[in-house]
Amino acid sequence: MTRVGQVVRLRPEKEEEYLRLHADVWPEVTARLSASGITNFSIFLRDGLLFSYFEHVGDDLEADLAAVAADPATQRWWRLTDPCQQRVDSAPDTQWAPLREVFHHD
Amino acid sequence: MTRVGQVVRLRPEKEEEYLRLHADVWPEVTARLSASGITNFSIFLRDGLLFSYFEHVGDDLEADLAAVAADPATQRWWRLTDPCQQRVDSAPDTQWAPLREVFHHD
């Protein structure tokens, strides 16, 4: 099992829209996550920063994320959520920027 | 089960010390966490911010966290880690500031 943490900015003027969308995420989107072995997925907010945490069960995280990215419903979803987000300065080329795990205790 | 996300700043000059400490956390400290029902505990780092995620199994998170805070070994540990951290501006009174969960998918 792999743990993944990521961060992205939430545009202040889009906070309300982002929260509304995430209170009722499309079933096709969450089903595609589950089909890719992505589980225990949370998104947290504070001070205009979004932090995501999820776990991946499977042999090939990269391929499973590529399957998510290729999914038409997910692409339609991201066309709504991407404009709510702003990439962090240190990672201008990725929507969600990876965090480094520095501690874990089961 | 309760999920908890938190954030705190890591002082740049203390990053090396913080990482060294967390590469080998004292067994008394992790044992006390486990005794309080705290599990699946990760800390992530990016851009001078530390994000923690843990899960709590039990009926009384507040009491279980109080038991952690009252533990002498944990207090000694925090005397090493607290000086590495700086409270975020929006929560000057708490070491780790709580995040708001805005999405979850099992």
CSV table of C-alpha atoms in Angstrom, one decimal:
chain,number,residue,atom,x,y,z
A,1,MET,CA,0.0,0.0,0.0
A,2,THR,CA,1.3,3.5,-1.0
A,3,ARG,CA,0.3,6.7,0.9
A,4,VAL,CA,0.1,9.8,-1.2
A,5,GLY,CA,0.0,13.4,0.2
A,6,GLN,CA,-0.4,16.4,-2.1
A,7,VAL,CA,-1.1,20.2,-1.9
A,8,VAL,CA,-2.7,22.8,-4.1
A,9,ARG,CA,-4.0,26.4,-3.6
A,10,LEU,CA,-7.7,27.1,-3.6
A,11,ARG,CA,-8.6,30.3,-5.3
A,12,PRO,CA,-10.5,32.4,-2.7
A,13,GLU,CA,-13.3,33.4,-5.1
A,14,LYS,CA,-13.8,29.7,-6.0
A,15,GLU,CA,-14.0,28.3,-2.4
A,16,GLU,CA,-17.7,28.2,-2.3
A,17,GLU,CA,-18.0,26.4,-5.6
A,18,TYR,CA,-15.2,24.0,-4.7
A,19,LEU,CA,-17.0,23.1,-1.4
A,20,ARG,CA,-20.3,22.7,-3.2
A,21,LEU,CA,-18.8,20.4,-5.8
A,22,HIS,CA,-17.0,18.2,-3.2
A,23,ALA,CA,-20.1,17.9,-1.0
A,24,ASP,CA,-21.6,15.8,-3.8
A,25,VAL,CA,-18.8,14.3,-6.0
A,26,TRP,CA,-20.1,12.5,-9.1
A,27,PRO,CA,-20.5,8.8,-8.6
A,28,GLU,CA,-18.6,8.1,-11.9
A,29,VAL,CA,-15.6,10.0,-10.5
A,30,THR,CA,-15.4,8.1,-7.2
A,31,ALA,CA,-16.1,4.8,-9.0
A,32,ARG,CA,-13.1,5.4,-11.3
A,33,LEU,CA,-10.9,6.2,-8.2
A,34,SER,CA,-12.0,2.9,-6.6
A,35,ALA,CA,-11.4,1.0,-9.8
A,36,SER,CA,-7.8,2.3,-9.7
A,37,GLY,CA,-7.3,1.1,-6.2
A,38,ILE,CA,-7.5,4.6,-4.6
A,39,THR,CA,-9.0,4.4,-1.2
A,40,ASN,CA,-9.3,6.4,2.1
A,41,PHE,CA,-9.1,9.6,0.1
A,42,SER,CA,-9.6,12.8,2.1
A,43,ILE,CA,-9.2,16.5,1.1
A,44,PHE,CA,-8.6,19.1,3.8
A,45,LEU,CA,-8.7,22.9,3.7
A,46,ARG,CA,-7.1,25.7,5.7
A,47,ASP,CA,-5.9,29.2,4.9
A,48,GLY,CA,-6.5,28.7,1.2
A,49,LEU,CA,-4.5,25.5,0.9
A,50,LEU,CA,-6.0,22.1,0.0
A,51,PHE,CA,-4.2,19.0,1.3
A,52,SER,CA,-5.1,15.6,-0.1
A,53,TYR,CA,-4.3,12.2,1.4
A,54,PHE,CA,-5.1,8.9,-0.2
A,55,GLU,CA,-3.9,5.3,-0.2
A,56,HIS,CA,-3.3,3.2,-3.3
A,57,VAL,CA,-3.6,-0.6,-3.3
A,58,GLY,CA,-2.0,-2.2,-6.3
A,59,ASP,CA,1.2,-2.8,-8.2
A,60,ASP,CA,1.3,0.2,-10.5
A,61,LEU,CA,0.2,3.6,-9.1
A,62,GLU,CA,1.4,5.4,-12.2
A,63,ALA,CA,-0.8,3.3,-14.5
A,64,ASP,CA,-3.8,3.5,-12.2
A,65,LEU,CA,-3.5,7.3,-12.1
A,66,ALA,CA,-3.2,7.4,-15.9
A,67,ALA,CA,-6.5,5.4,-16.1
A,68,VAL,CA,-8.1,8.0,-13.8
A,69,ALA,CA,-6.8,10.8,-16.0
A,70,ALA,CA,-8.0,9.1,-19.2
A,71,ASP,CA,-11.6,8.7,-17.9
A,72,PRO,CA,-14.1,11.0,-19.7
A,73,ALA,CA,-16.2,11.6,-16.6
A,74,THR,CA,-13.1,12.5,-14.5
A,75,GLN,CA,-12.0,14.9,-17.3
A,76,ARG,CA,-15.4,16.6,-17.2
A,77,TRP,CA,-15.1,16.8,-13.4
A,78,TRP,CA,-11.6,18.3,-13.6
A,79,ARG,CA,-12.9,21.0,-16.1
A,80,LEU,CA,-14.9,22.2,-13.1
A,81,THR,CA,-12.4,21.8,-10.3
A,82,ASP,CA,-9.1,22.8,-12.1
A,83,PRO,CA,-10.2,26.5,-12.4
A,84,CYS,CA,-10.8,26.5,-8.6
A,85,GLN,CA,-7.2,25.6,-8.0
A,86,GLN,CA,-3.9,27.4,-8.4
A,87,ARG,CA,-0.6,25.5,-8.5
A,88,VAL,CA,1.8,26.1,-5.7
A,89,ASP,CA,4.8,28.3,-6.6
A,90,SER,CA,7.3,25.5,-6.1
A,91,ALA,CA,5.5,23.2,-8.6
A,92,PRO,CA,4.2,25.3,-11.5
A,93,ASP,CA,3.8,22.2,-13.8
A,94,THR,CA,1.6,20.0,-11.7
A,95,GLN,CA,-1.9,20.7,-10.5
A,96,TRP,CA,-1.5,18.9,-7.2
A,97,ALA,CA,2.1,19.0,-5.9
A,98,PRO,CA,3.5,16.0,-4.1
A,99,LEU,CA,4.3,16.1,-0.4
A,100,ARG,CA,7.2,14.3,1.1
A,101,GLU,CA,6.4,11.8,3.9
A,102,VAL,CA,8.7,12.4,6.8
A,103,PHE,CA,7.1,10.2,9.4
A,104,HIS,CA,4.6,7.3,9.6
A,105,HIS,CA,3.3,5.2,12.5
A,106,ASP,CA,0.7,2.4,12.1
B,1,MET,CA,-13.2,6.4,13.5
B,2,THR,CA,-12.2,10.0,13.3
B,3,ARG,CA,-9.8,11.5,10.8
B,4,VAL,CA,-7.6,14.4,11.9
B,5,GLY,CA,-5.6,16.7,9.6
B,6,GLN,CA,-3.4,19.4,10.9
B,7,VAL,CA,-0.7,21.9,9.7
B,8,VAL,CA,2.2,23.7,11.3
B,9,ARG,CA,5.3,25.5,9.9
B,10,LEU,CA,8.7,24.0,10.0
B,11,ARG,CA,11.5,26.5,10.8
B,12,PRO,CA,14.0,26.3,8.0
B,13,GLU,CA,17.0,26.2,10.2
B,14,LYS,CA,15.5,23.2,12.1
B,15,GLU,CA,14.5,21.1,9.1
B,16,GLU,CA,17.5,18.8,9.4
B,17,GLU,CA,17.0,18.2,13.1
B,18,TYR,CA,13.2,17.6,12.6
B,19,LEU,CA,13.8,15.0,9.9
B,20,ARG,CA,16.5,13.3,12.0
B,21,LEU,CA,14.2,13.1,15.0
B,22,HIS,CA,11.3,11.8,13.0
B,23,ALA,CA,13.4,9.1,11.2
B,24,ASP,CA,13.7,7.5,14.6
B,25,VAL,CA,10.8,8.5,16.9
B,26,TRP,CA,11.1,7.2,20.5
B,27,PRO,CA,9.2,3.9,21.1
B,28,GLU,CA,7.7,5.4,24.2
B,29,VAL,CA,6.1,8.2,22.1
B,30,THR,CA,4.6,5.9,19.4
B,31,ALA,CA,3.5,3.5,22.1
B,32,ARG,CA,1.6,6.3,23.9
B,33,LEU,CA,-0.1,7.2,20.6
B,34,SER,CA,-1.1,3.6,20.0
B,35,ALA,CA,-2.5,3.4,23.6
B,36,SER,CA,-4.6,6.4,22.8
B,37,GLY,CA,-6.1,4.8,19.7
B,38,ILE,CA,-4.1,7.0,17.3
B,39,THR,CA,-3.3,5.0,14.2
B,40,ASN,CA,-2.2,5.4,10.5
B,41,PHE,CA,-0.3,8.6,11.5
B,42,SER,CA,1.7,10.3,8.8
B,43,ILE,CA,3.5,13.6,8.6
B,44,PHE,CA,4.3,15.2,5.2
B,45,LEU,CA,6.5,18.2,4.3
B,46,ARG,CA,6.6,20.7,1.5
B,47,ASP,CA,7.7,24.3,1.2
B,48,GLY,CA,8.3,24.6,4.9
B,49,LEU,CA,4.8,23.4,5.9
B,50,LEU,CA,4.2,20.1,7.8
B,51,PHE,CA,0.9,18.4,7.3
B,52,SER,CA,-0.2,15.6,9.7
B,53,TYR,CA,-2.9,13.0,9.1
B,54,PHE,CA,-4.0,10.4,11.7
B,55,GLU,CA,-7.0,8.3,12.5
B,56,HIS,CA,-8.5,7.9,16.0
B,57,VAL,CA,-10.3,4.8,17.1
B,58,GLY,CA,-12.2,5.3,20.3
B,59,ASP,CA,-15.0,7.1,21.9
B,60,ASP,CA,-13.2,10.2,23.3
B,61,LEU,CA,-10.6,11.8,21.1
B,62,GLU,CA,-10.2,14.7,23.5
B,63,ALA,CA,-9.5,12.5,26.5
B,64,ASP,CA,-7.1,10.3,24.5
B,65,LEU,CA,-5.2,13.4,23.3
B,66,ALA,CA,-5.0,14.7,26.8
B,67,ALA,CA,-3.5,11.4,27.9
B,68,VAL,CA,-0.8,11.8,25.2
B,69,ALA,CA,-0.2,15.4,26.4
B,70,ALA,CA,0.2,14.2,30.0
B,71,ASP,CA,2.7,11.5,29.1
B,72,PRO,CA,6.3,12.4,30.4
B,73,ALA,CA,8.1,10.8,27.5
B,74,THR,CA,5.9,12.7,25.0
B,75,GLN,CA,6.5,15.9,26.9
B,76,ARG,CA,10.3,15.3,26.6
B,77,TRP,CA,9.8,14.6,22.9
B,78,TRP,CA,7.8,17.8,22.4
B,79,ARG,CA,10.6,19.8,24.1
B,80,LEU,CA,12.7,18.7,21.1
B,81,THR,CA,10.1,19.1,18.4
B,82,ASP,CA,8.2,22.2,19.5
B,83,PRO,CA,11.2,24.5,18.8
B,84,CYS,CA,11.4,23.2,15.3
B,85,GLN,CA,7.8,24.3,14.6
B,86,GLN,CA,6.2,27.7,14.2
B,87,ARG,CA,2.4,28.1,14.6
B,88,VAL,CA,0.6,29.2,11.5
B,89,ASP,CA,-0.6,32.9,11.5
B,90,SER,CA,-4.2,31.9,11.6
B,91,ALA,CA,-3.8,29.8,14.7
B,92,PRO,CA,-1.3,31.5,17.0
B,93,ASP,CA,-2.5,29.6,20.1
B,94,THR,CA,-2.2,26.0,18.9
B,95,GLN,CA,1.0,24.3,17.9
B,96,TRP,CA,-0.7,22.1,15.2
B,97,ALA,CA,-3.6,23.9,13.6
B,98,PRO,CA,-6.7,21.8,12.6
B,99,LEU,CA,-7.6,21.4,8.9
B,100,ARG,CA,-11.2,21.2,7.8
B,101,GLU,CA,-12.1,18.0,5.9
B,102,VAL,CA,-14.0,19.0,2.8
B,103,PHE,CA,-14.1,15.6,1.0
B,104,HIS,CA,-13.8,11.9,1.8
B,105,HIS,CA,-14.1,8.8,-0.2
B,106,ASP,CA,-13.5,5.3,1.2
